[in-house]
Coordinates of C-alpha atoms in Angstrom, one line a residue:
M1 CA -15.2 69.6 -16.8
S2 CA -18.3 66.9 -16.6
K3 CA -18.9 65.5 -13.4
R4 CA -17.6 61.8 -12.9
R5 CA -20.3 59.2 -11.1
L6 CA -19.4 57.5 -7.7
L7 CA -20.6 54.6 -6.7
I8 CA -20.8 54.0 -2.6
V9 CA -21.3 50.4 -1.1
C10 CA -22.1 50.2 2.4
P11 CA -24.3 47.4 4.9
D12 CA -25.0 50.4 7.2
A13 CA -27.6 53.4 6.4
S14 CA -26.0 55.6 8.5
G15 CA -22.5 54.8 7.1
L16 CA -23.8 55.1 3.6
A17 CA -25.0 58.7 4.8
L18 CA -21.9 59.8 6.1
L19 CA -19.6 58.7 3.1
T20 CA -21.9 60.4 1.0
S21 CA -22.0 63.9 3.0
M22 CA -17.8 63.4 3.2
L23 CA -17.7 63.1 -0.8
K24 CA -20.7 65.5 -1.4
S25 CA -18.3 68.3 -1.7
L26 CA -16.1 67.0 -4.7
G27 CA -19.4 67.7 -7.0
H28 CA -19.7 64.4 -8.7
D29 CA -23.0 62.2 -8.9
I30 CA -23.2 59.8 -6.3
D31 CA -25.3 56.7 -5.9
E32 CA -25.7 54.8 -2.7
V33 CA -26.4 50.6 -2.3
P34 CA -25.9 48.6 0.7
N35 CA -24.5 45.5 -0.5
D36 CA -22.4 44.0 -4.1
R37 CA -25.3 42.5 -5.4
A38 CA -27.2 45.7 -6.0
A39 CA -24.1 47.0 -6.8
L40 CA -23.3 44.7 -9.8
R41 CA -27.4 45.5 -10.9
L42 CA -26.4 49.0 -10.6
I43 CA -22.9 49.0 -12.8
E44 CA -24.4 46.6 -15.6
R45 CA -27.1 49.2 -16.0
E46 CA -24.8 52.3 -16.4
P47 CA -20.8 51.8 -15.4
V48 CA -19.5 54.3 -12.9
D49 CA -16.5 56.0 -12.9
L50 CA -15.1 54.8 -9.1
V51 CA -16.6 52.4 -6.4
L52 CA -15.9 53.3 -2.8
A53 CA -16.8 50.0 -0.9
C54 CA -17.3 49.0 2.9
V55 CA -16.0 45.4 3.0
D56 CA -15.1 43.1 6.2
P57 CA -11.7 41.8 5.5
G58 CA -12.5 38.5 7.5
D59 CA -14.9 37.5 5.1
S60 CA -13.3 35.3 2.4
D61 CA -15.2 36.9 -0.7
C62 CA -14.6 40.5 0.3
L63 CA -12.5 41.0 -2.9
E64 CA -15.3 39.4 -5.2
L65 CA -16.7 43.1 -6.3
L66 CA -13.2 44.5 -6.9
T67 CA -12.5 41.1 -9.0
Y68 CA -15.4 41.9 -10.6
L69 CA -14.6 45.4 -11.6
R70 CA -10.9 44.3 -12.7
R71 CA -12.6 41.9 -15.2
K72 CA -15.7 43.4 -16.5
H73 CA -15.2 46.9 -16.1
P74 CA -11.4 48.2 -15.7
G75 CA -12.0 51.6 -16.5
S76 CA -13.8 51.8 -13.0
A77 CA -11.4 52.7 -10.2
A78 CA -12.3 51.2 -6.4
V79 CA -11.2 52.2 -2.8
L80 CA -12.0 49.7 -0.4
M81 CA -12.5 50.1 3.4
F82 CA -12.1 48.0 6.2
P83 CA -13.4 48.4 9.7
R84 CA -9.9 47.0 11.3
L85 CA -6.6 46.6 10.1
H86 CA -5.6 43.6 7.8
P87 CA -2.3 44.3 6.2
E88 CA -2.3 41.2 4.6
R89 CA -5.7 41.8 3.1
S90 CA -4.9 45.2 2.0
K91 CA -2.0 44.3 0.4
E92 CA -3.8 41.7 -1.7
A93 CA -6.6 44.2 -2.4
I94 CA -4.0 46.6 -4.3
R95 CA -2.2 43.9 -6.0
Q96 CA -5.9 42.9 -7.6
G97 CA -5.7 46.9 -8.8
A98 CA -7.6 48.8 -5.6
A99 CA -6.3 52.6 -5.8
A100 CA -6.3 52.4 -2.1
V101 CA -7.4 50.7 1.1
L102 CA -8.7 52.9 4.2
R103 CA -9.4 52.4 7.7
Y104 CA -13.4 53.0 8.2
P105 CA -14.6 55.4 9.2
A106 CA -11.4 57.5 7.7
P107 CA -11.4 61.1 8.2
A108 CA -13.2 63.2 5.7
A109 CA -9.8 64.8 4.4
E110 CA -8.3 61.0 3.8
L111 CA -11.0 59.4 2.3
R112 CA -11.4 63.0 -0.2
A113 CA -7.8 62.7 -1.1
A114 CA -8.1 59.0 -1.6
V115 CA -11.3 59.2 -3.9
L116 CA -9.2 62.2 -6.0
Q117 CA -6.1 60.2 -6.5
A118 CA -8.2 57.3 -7.6
L119 CA -10.2 59.3 -10.3
E120 CA -6.6 61.1 -11.5
M121 CA -5.7 57.5 -12.3
A122 CA -9.7 56.3 -13.8
P123 CA -10.5 57.5 -17.5
S124 CA -13.8 59.8 -17.8
R125 CA -16.1 57.2 -18.5
R126 CA -18.9 60.1 -20.1
P127 CA -18.3 61.3 -23.3
S128 CA -17.3 65.0 -23.6
P129 CA -19.7 67.1 -25.9
A130 CA -18.6 69.4 -28.6
P131 CA -17.4 72.3 -26.6
T132 CA -18.9 75.5 -27.8
D133 CA -16.6 78.8 -27.8
D134 CA -17.8 79.6 -24.7
D135 CA -17.1 76.4 -23.1
R136 CA -13.8 76.0 -25.0
P137 CA -11.6 77.4 -22.2
A138 CA -12.8 74.8 -19.7
L139 CA -13.2 71.5 -21.9
A140 CA -9.8 72.3 -24.5
A141 CA -8.2 69.6 -22.6
E142 CA -11.5 67.3 -23.3
P143 CA -11.6 66.5 -26.8
A144 CA -14.9 65.4 -28.1
T145 CA -13.9 62.1 -30.0
P146 CA -12.1 59.8 -27.9
T147 CA -8.4 59.7 -28.0
P148 CA -6.1 56.7 -28.1
V149 CA -4.6 56.5 -24.5
D150 CA -6.9 58.4 -21.7
E151 CA -5.1 61.1 -20.1
P152 CA -5.0 60.8 -16.2
R153 CA -6.8 63.8 -14.6
P154 CA -7.1 65.0 -11.1
A155 CA -10.8 65.4 -10.6
P156 CA -12.7 67.4 -9.2
L157 CA -9.9 70.2 -10.6
P158 CA -9.5 71.2 -14.2
P159 CA -7.1 68.0 -16.3
A160 CA -3.4 68.2 -16.6
P161 CA -0.7 66.2 -18.3
P162 CA 0.7 63.2 -16.4
A163 CA 4.3 64.3 -17.9
S164 CA 5.0 67.0 -15.4
R165 CA 7.6 65.9 -12.5
E166 CA 6.2 69.1 -10.4
P167 CA 3.6 68.2 -7.8
A168 CA 0.0 68.5 -9.0
P169 CA -1.9 71.8 -7.8
I170 CA -4.3 69.3 -5.8
G171 CA -6.6 71.0 -3.2
T172 CA -9.7 72.9 -2.2
D173 CA -8.2 76.3 -1.5
P174 CA -10.2 79.3 -2.9
A175 CA -7.2 81.2 -3.7
L176 CA -5.8 77.7 -5.8
R177 CA -9.1 77.1 -7.6
Q178 CA -9.1 80.5 -8.7
I179 CA -5.8 80.7 -10.2
L180 CA -6.9 77.1 -11.9
G181 CA -10.0 79.1 -13.1
L182 CA -8.2 82.1 -14.7
A183 CA -5.5 79.4 -16.2
N184 CA -8.7 77.6 -17.7
T185 CA -9.7 80.8 -19.2
L186 CA -6.1 81.7 -20.4
A187 CA -5.5 78.3 -21.9
S188 CA -7.2 78.9 -25.1
S189 CA -5.6 82.5 -25.8
S190 CA -1.8 82.8 -27.4
A191 CA -1.0 85.5 -25.0
A192 CA 2.1 84.9 -22.9
V193 CA 1.8 84.5 -19.4
L194 CA 3.9 84.9 -16.7
L195 CA 3.6 82.5 -13.4
Q196 CA 4.9 83.9 -10.1
G197 CA 5.3 82.0 -6.6
E198 CA 7.6 80.6 -4.7
P199 CA 9.7 77.4 -5.2
G200 CA 7.3 74.5 -5.4
T201 CA 4.2 75.8 -5.7
G202 CA 3.0 74.2 -9.0
K203 CA 4.1 76.6 -11.7
S204 CA 5.4 74.0 -13.9
E205 CA 1.9 72.4 -13.7
L206 CA 0.5 75.7 -14.3
A207 CA 2.5 75.9 -17.4
R208 CA 1.3 72.5 -18.6
R209 CA -2.1 72.9 -18.0
L210 CA -1.8 76.1 -20.3
H211 CA -0.7 74.4 -22.6
Q212 CA -2.4 71.3 -22.6
G213 CA -5.8 73.7 -23.0
A214 CA -4.3 75.3 -25.9
N215 CA -2.4 72.5 -27.7
A216 CA -5.0 69.6 -26.9
D217 CA -3.3 68.1 -30.3
G218 CA -0.2 66.7 -29.1
R219 CA 1.6 69.6 -30.4
P220 CA 5.4 70.3 -28.4
F221 CA 5.8 71.7 -25.0
V222 CA 9.3 72.5 -24.3
A223 CA 10.4 73.7 -20.8
I224 CA 14.3 75.2 -20.3
H225 CA 15.2 76.7 -17.0
A226 CA 16.7 80.3 -18.2
A227 CA 19.8 79.6 -16.4
E228 CA 20.8 76.9 -18.6
F229 CA 20.9 79.1 -21.9
G230 CA 24.8 80.0 -23.0
D231 CA 27.5 78.4 -20.7
V232 CA 25.9 78.8 -17.4
A233 CA 26.2 74.9 -16.9
G234 CA 29.8 74.5 -17.6
L235 CA 31.1 76.9 -15.3
D236 CA 32.0 74.4 -12.5
D237 CA 33.8 72.5 -15.3
P238 CA 36.5 73.9 -17.9
S239 CA 36.1 71.5 -20.4
A240 CA 32.6 71.5 -20.6
P241 CA 31.8 73.0 -24.3
R242 CA 31.2 76.7 -24.6
R243 CA 27.4 77.8 -26.1
D244 CA 25.7 80.5 -28.0
P245 CA 23.1 81.6 -26.1
G246 CA 21.2 83.3 -28.9
Q247 CA 21.7 80.0 -31.0
E248 CA 20.0 78.2 -28.7
W249 CA 17.2 80.5 -28.2
Q250 CA 16.4 79.9 -31.7
A251 CA 16.5 76.5 -31.4
C252 CA 14.1 76.8 -28.6
L253 CA 11.8 78.7 -30.6
A254 CA 12.1 76.2 -33.2
R255 CA 11.6 73.2 -31.2
A256 CA 8.9 74.9 -29.7
A257 CA 6.9 75.9 -32.8
G258 CA 3.4 75.5 -32.8
G259 CA 3.4 74.9 -29.3
T260 CA 4.4 76.2 -26.1
L261 CA 7.9 77.1 -24.8
Y262 CA 8.1 77.5 -20.8
I263 CA 10.9 79.5 -19.6
K264 CA 11.4 78.9 -15.7
E265 CA 13.0 81.5 -13.7
V266 CA 12.9 84.3 -16.4
G267 CA 14.7 86.4 -14.0
A268 CA 17.7 84.5 -14.6
L269 CA 18.2 85.5 -18.3
G270 CA 20.9 87.5 -19.4
A271 CA 20.3 90.9 -21.2
A272 CA 20.8 89.8 -25.0
L273 CA 17.9 87.1 -24.0
Q274 CA 15.9 89.3 -22.3
T275 CA 16.1 91.2 -25.6
Q276 CA 15.3 88.5 -27.9
L277 CA 12.1 87.7 -25.7
L278 CA 11.3 90.9 -26.0
R279 CA 11.0 91.0 -29.8
E280 CA 9.9 87.6 -29.7
I281 CA 6.7 88.9 -27.9
Q282 CA 6.6 91.9 -29.6
L283 CA 6.6 90.0 -32.9
Q284 CA 3.5 87.5 -31.7
D285 CA 1.7 90.7 -30.7
M286 CA 2.1 92.2 -34.4
E287 CA 1.0 89.1 -35.8
A288 CA -1.9 88.8 -34.0
A289 CA -2.8 92.5 -34.6
S290 CA -2.5 92.2 -38.3
G291 CA -4.5 89.1 -38.5
R292 CA -1.8 86.5 -39.6
N293 CA -2.7 83.2 -38.9
G294 CA 1.3 82.1 -38.8
S295 CA 1.4 81.1 -42.3
E296 CA 4.9 82.1 -42.6
R297 CA 5.9 80.4 -39.5
R298 CA 4.6 78.8 -36.4
P299 CA 5.3 81.1 -33.3
A300 CA 5.3 79.1 -30.0
R301 CA 3.3 80.3 -27.0
L302 CA 5.8 82.0 -24.2
V303 CA 4.8 80.8 -20.8
L304 CA 7.3 82.5 -18.0
S305 CA 8.0 81.6 -14.5
T306 CA 9.5 83.1 -11.5
S307 CA 10.1 83.1 -7.6
E308 CA 12.1 86.3 -7.5
D309 CA 10.3 89.7 -7.6
L310 CA 10.9 91.3 -10.8
A311 CA 9.9 94.4 -9.8
S312 CA 13.0 94.6 -8.0
L313 CA 15.0 93.2 -10.7
V314 CA 14.0 96.2 -12.6
E315 CA 14.6 98.8 -9.8
Q316 CA 18.5 96.8 -9.7
G317 CA 19.2 96.9 -13.4
R318 CA 19.1 93.8 -13.7
F319 CA 15.8 92.8 -15.6
R320 CA 14.6 95.1 -18.5
Q321 CA 11.7 97.3 -17.4
D322 CA 9.7 97.3 -20.9
L323 CA 10.0 93.6 -21.0
F324 CA 8.6 93.4 -17.3
H325 CA 5.6 95.8 -17.7
R326 CA 5.1 93.3 -21.4
I327 CA 5.0 90.0 -19.6
N328 CA 3.4 91.4 -16.0
S329 CA 0.1 92.3 -17.7
V330 CA -1.3 88.3 -17.8
C331 CA 0.4 87.1 -14.6
L332 CA -1.1 83.9 -12.3
T333 CA 0.1 83.8 -8.6
A334 CA 0.5 80.3 -7.3
P335 CA -0.5 80.2 -3.2
P336 CA 2.2 78.9 -1.4
L337 CA 1.5 75.9 0.8
R338 CA 1.5 77.5 4.4
R339 CA -1.6 79.7 3.0
R340 CA -3.7 76.7 1.9
G341 CA -5.1 75.4 4.8
D342 CA -6.7 71.8 5.0
D343 CA -4.6 71.2 1.5
V344 CA -1.6 70.2 3.6
E345 CA -3.8 66.7 4.9
L346 CA -5.5 66.6 1.2
L347 CA -1.9 66.4 -0.6
A348 CA -0.3 64.4 2.2
E349 CA -3.0 61.7 1.3
H350 CA -2.4 62.5 -2.5
F351 CA 1.2 61.8 -2.1
R352 CA 0.7 58.5 0.4
A353 CA -1.2 56.7 -1.8
R354 CA 0.8 57.0 -4.5
F355 CA 4.0 56.4 -3.4
A356 CA 2.5 53.4 -1.5
R357 CA 1.8 52.1 -4.8
E358 CA 4.6 52.8 -6.3
F359 CA 6.6 51.3 -3.6
D360 CA 4.2 48.4 -3.1
R361 CA 4.5 49.4 0.7
P362 CA 1.0 48.4 2.9
V363 CA 0.7 52.2 4.1
V364 CA -3.0 53.2 4.2
G365 CA -2.6 56.5 6.7
F366 CA -1.0 58.3 9.0
T367 CA -1.3 58.8 12.6
R368 CA -3.2 62.0 14.5
D369 CA 0.2 62.6 15.7
A370 CA 2.1 63.0 12.2
L371 CA -0.9 64.8 10.7
D372 CA -0.6 67.7 13.4
V373 CA 3.1 67.8 13.0
L374 CA 2.5 68.4 9.2
R375 CA -0.4 70.8 9.7
R376 CA 2.0 72.9 12.1
H377 CA 4.8 73.0 9.6
D378 CA 5.2 76.0 7.5
W379 CA 6.5 74.2 4.6
P380 CA 9.3 76.7 2.9
G381 CA 9.7 74.2 0.0
N382 CA 6.1 74.0 -0.5
V383 CA 3.8 71.1 -2.5
R384 CA 7.3 69.7 -3.7
E385 CA 8.8 69.7 0.2
L386 CA 5.9 67.9 1.3
Q387 CA 6.2 65.4 -1.6
G388 CA 9.6 64.4 -0.6
V389 CA 8.8 64.2 2.9
V390 CA 5.9 62.1 2.5
Q391 CA 7.8 59.7 -0.2
R392 CA 10.9 59.5 2.6
A393 CA 8.2 58.4 5.1
V394 CA 6.1 55.6 3.1
V395 CA 9.8 54.2 2.3
L396 CA 10.5 54.2 6.0
C397 CA 7.4 53.1 7.3
H398 CA 6.7 49.3 7.9
G399 CA 3.3 49.6 9.2
P400 CA -0.2 50.5 8.3
R401 CA 0.3 54.0 9.3
I402 CA 3.3 56.9 8.9
T403 CA 4.2 58.0 12.7
A404 CA 5.6 61.5 13.5
T405 CA 8.8 59.7 13.9
H406 CA 8.5 58.7 10.1
L407 CA 8.4 61.9 8.9
G408 CA 12.1 63.4 10.3
P409 CA 14.2 65.3 12.2
I410 CA 13.4 68.4 9.8
L411 CA 9.1 67.9 10.7
N412 CA 10.3 67.4 14.6
P413 CA 7.5 69.0 16.7
H414 CA 9.7 69.9 19.6
R415 CA 12.6 71.3 17.7
G416 CA 11.2 74.6 17.6
A417 CA 10.4 74.7 21.4
R418 CA 13.6 73.6 22.0
S419 CA 15.1 76.3 20.6
A420 CA 12.8 78.9 22.1
R421 CA 13.9 77.7 25.6
A422 CA 17.3 77.9 24.5
N423 CA 17.3 81.6 23.3
A424 CA 15.1 82.4 26.2
S425 CA 17.6 81.4 28.4
R426 CA 20.3 83.0 26.4
P427 CA 18.8 86.4 25.4
H428 CA 21.9 87.7 24.3
L429 CA 22.4 85.7 21.8
A430 CA 18.8 86.1 20.6
L431 CA 20.0 89.5 20.1
A432 CA 23.4 89.0 18.6
V433 CA 23.6 91.2 15.8
R434 CA 24.9 89.8 12.4
P435 CA 25.8 91.2 8.8
L436 CA 22.4 91.8 6.8
K437 CA 23.7 89.3 3.9
E438 CA 24.4 86.9 6.4
A439 CA 21.0 87.1 8.2
L440 CA 19.1 87.0 4.6
E441 CA 21.2 84.1 3.5
E442 CA 20.6 81.8 6.6
P443 CA 16.4 81.1 5.5
E444 CA 17.9 79.8 1.8
K445 CA 20.5 77.8 3.9
Q446 CA 18.0 76.1 5.7
I447 CA 16.2 75.2 3.1
I448 CA 18.4 73.7 1.1
I449 CA 19.5 71.5 4.2
Q450 CA 15.7 70.5 4.7
A451 CA 15.4 69.8 1.0
L452 CA 18.7 67.3 0.8
Q453 CA 17.8 65.7 4.2
A454 CA 14.0 65.0 2.8
L455 CA 15.6 63.4 -0.1
N456 CA 18.3 61.4 1.3
W457 CA 21.2 64.2 0.2
N458 CA 20.4 63.4 -3.8
R459 CA 21.7 66.5 -5.4
Q460 CA 19.6 65.7 -8.8
E461 CA 16.1 65.4 -6.9
T462 CA 16.8 68.4 -4.2
A463 CA 17.7 70.3 -7.5
R464 CA 14.4 69.3 -9.0
M465 CA 12.6 70.1 -5.8
L466 CA 13.8 73.3 -5.2
D467 CA 13.3 74.2 -9.1
I468 CA 17.3 74.6 -9.9
N469 CA 19.7 73.3 -11.8
R470 CA 22.4 71.1 -10.3
T471 CA 25.1 73.7 -10.8
T472 CA 23.2 76.1 -8.9
L473 CA 22.6 73.8 -6.4
Y474 CA 26.5 72.9 -6.2
K475 CA 27.7 76.3 -6.0
K476 CA 25.2 77.0 -3.2
M477 CA 26.3 73.9 -1.1
K478 CA 29.7 74.7 -1.6
K479 CA 29.3 78.4 -0.4
Y480 CA 27.1 77.2 2.4
G481 CA 29.8 74.5 3.3
L482 CA 28.0 71.6 3.1
L483 CA 30.1 69.9 0.6
V484 CA 32.6 68.3 3.3
D485 CA 31.5 65.0 3.1
E486 CA 30.7 65.2 -0.8
P487 CA 31.8 61.7 -2.3
M488 CA 29.6 59.8 0.2
W489 CA 26.6 61.4 -1.0
V490 CA 24.3 60.2 -3.9
D491 CA 23.2 61.8 -7.5

């Protein structure tokens, strides 16, 4: 991916050096100027992708550079930094188009997250060269000729289409970047790909990236949860129409013809559809081996995901062994958030900036206590859980910064200590033996409760967060006794 061009405006030489050092790791070209006048001269010579400006909110003309950018260079993003809090000026800057307003000096992670978010919303101003065969996997989503609508892209990571509801895989964790690099390499291939990972780790976004790289000309992307085939969705409603899984399978292939068919939780497919899937993969392999280019038909590229251990399902007789070996040969595993270190802080800032803009809230960051709470949490719901927690916090926050209180009881930093002390005082409870099935179900119940609390008991959003359909969520809530006050809950 080509570099973006950043311009830092700061009257203090040491401040310029500090901000440049914080952003250097993003890998973009950085120019430095001491004032607005120098910035205007540089931008007129060559427009930039993003301007990071340190301004005094007490000056009446502190937003002049922002006004100029909106009028003359609307494609350039702007991030402002104030040396002191000024909620009114921050609101005005956001209304005038600033991507974010930060306190100067800001923590490096907070600054980088704001810049990544701003670049995601700003189109690249540099023309993409015609890709060579060697470059094509990395550049497949950057056509050489401009498209009518520029796609928003997180930087410095590979481009992604904006339509996914799955949280974008933003971060600097080496394991994540390795997976994204492999996804770029596989994008130009037609081979079936299996995506593994816990719920909420970004598998759907990876699927869309694979699709965009291989189908940058707007071919269809069809996503369906494996449990939605057949009459699964009608189990709780006897009046719901029954469906033929085979017909639905063929309909999905037809809708995705020439594009990508993404099947979530492939382990939930019934035996008949597992056979259909295996036949389709074998047919595509035979067509590729014979050199046929799909003139007789337009096959859909198959991308499959799972949060289960498919090898275990094979041992239990619930998944075909031959199908498992066929799809497991090309596999990407999304890392869980708890293993991604500083990405928690980076993603939290990304979501904070996004929801502050969406809800028009003057929230410019997190307090240190709040960040400590975020770092300590183990995130069983992964990035999707973090997204829901930050969204809730932005809505509840009426000040400039999110505090630990806004993060809710599920992230209470004292809860674990209280539980440990309680168990220590009652060792007979800590050693109590429960049936294995009940013990294994407890983590699932807690994950569901945490997700429901984070999303104000909205079942539709909770199902999306947990990457299951609403019927499955309803069954599990009923199983765990969470439907007592059902009429009061909002979908």
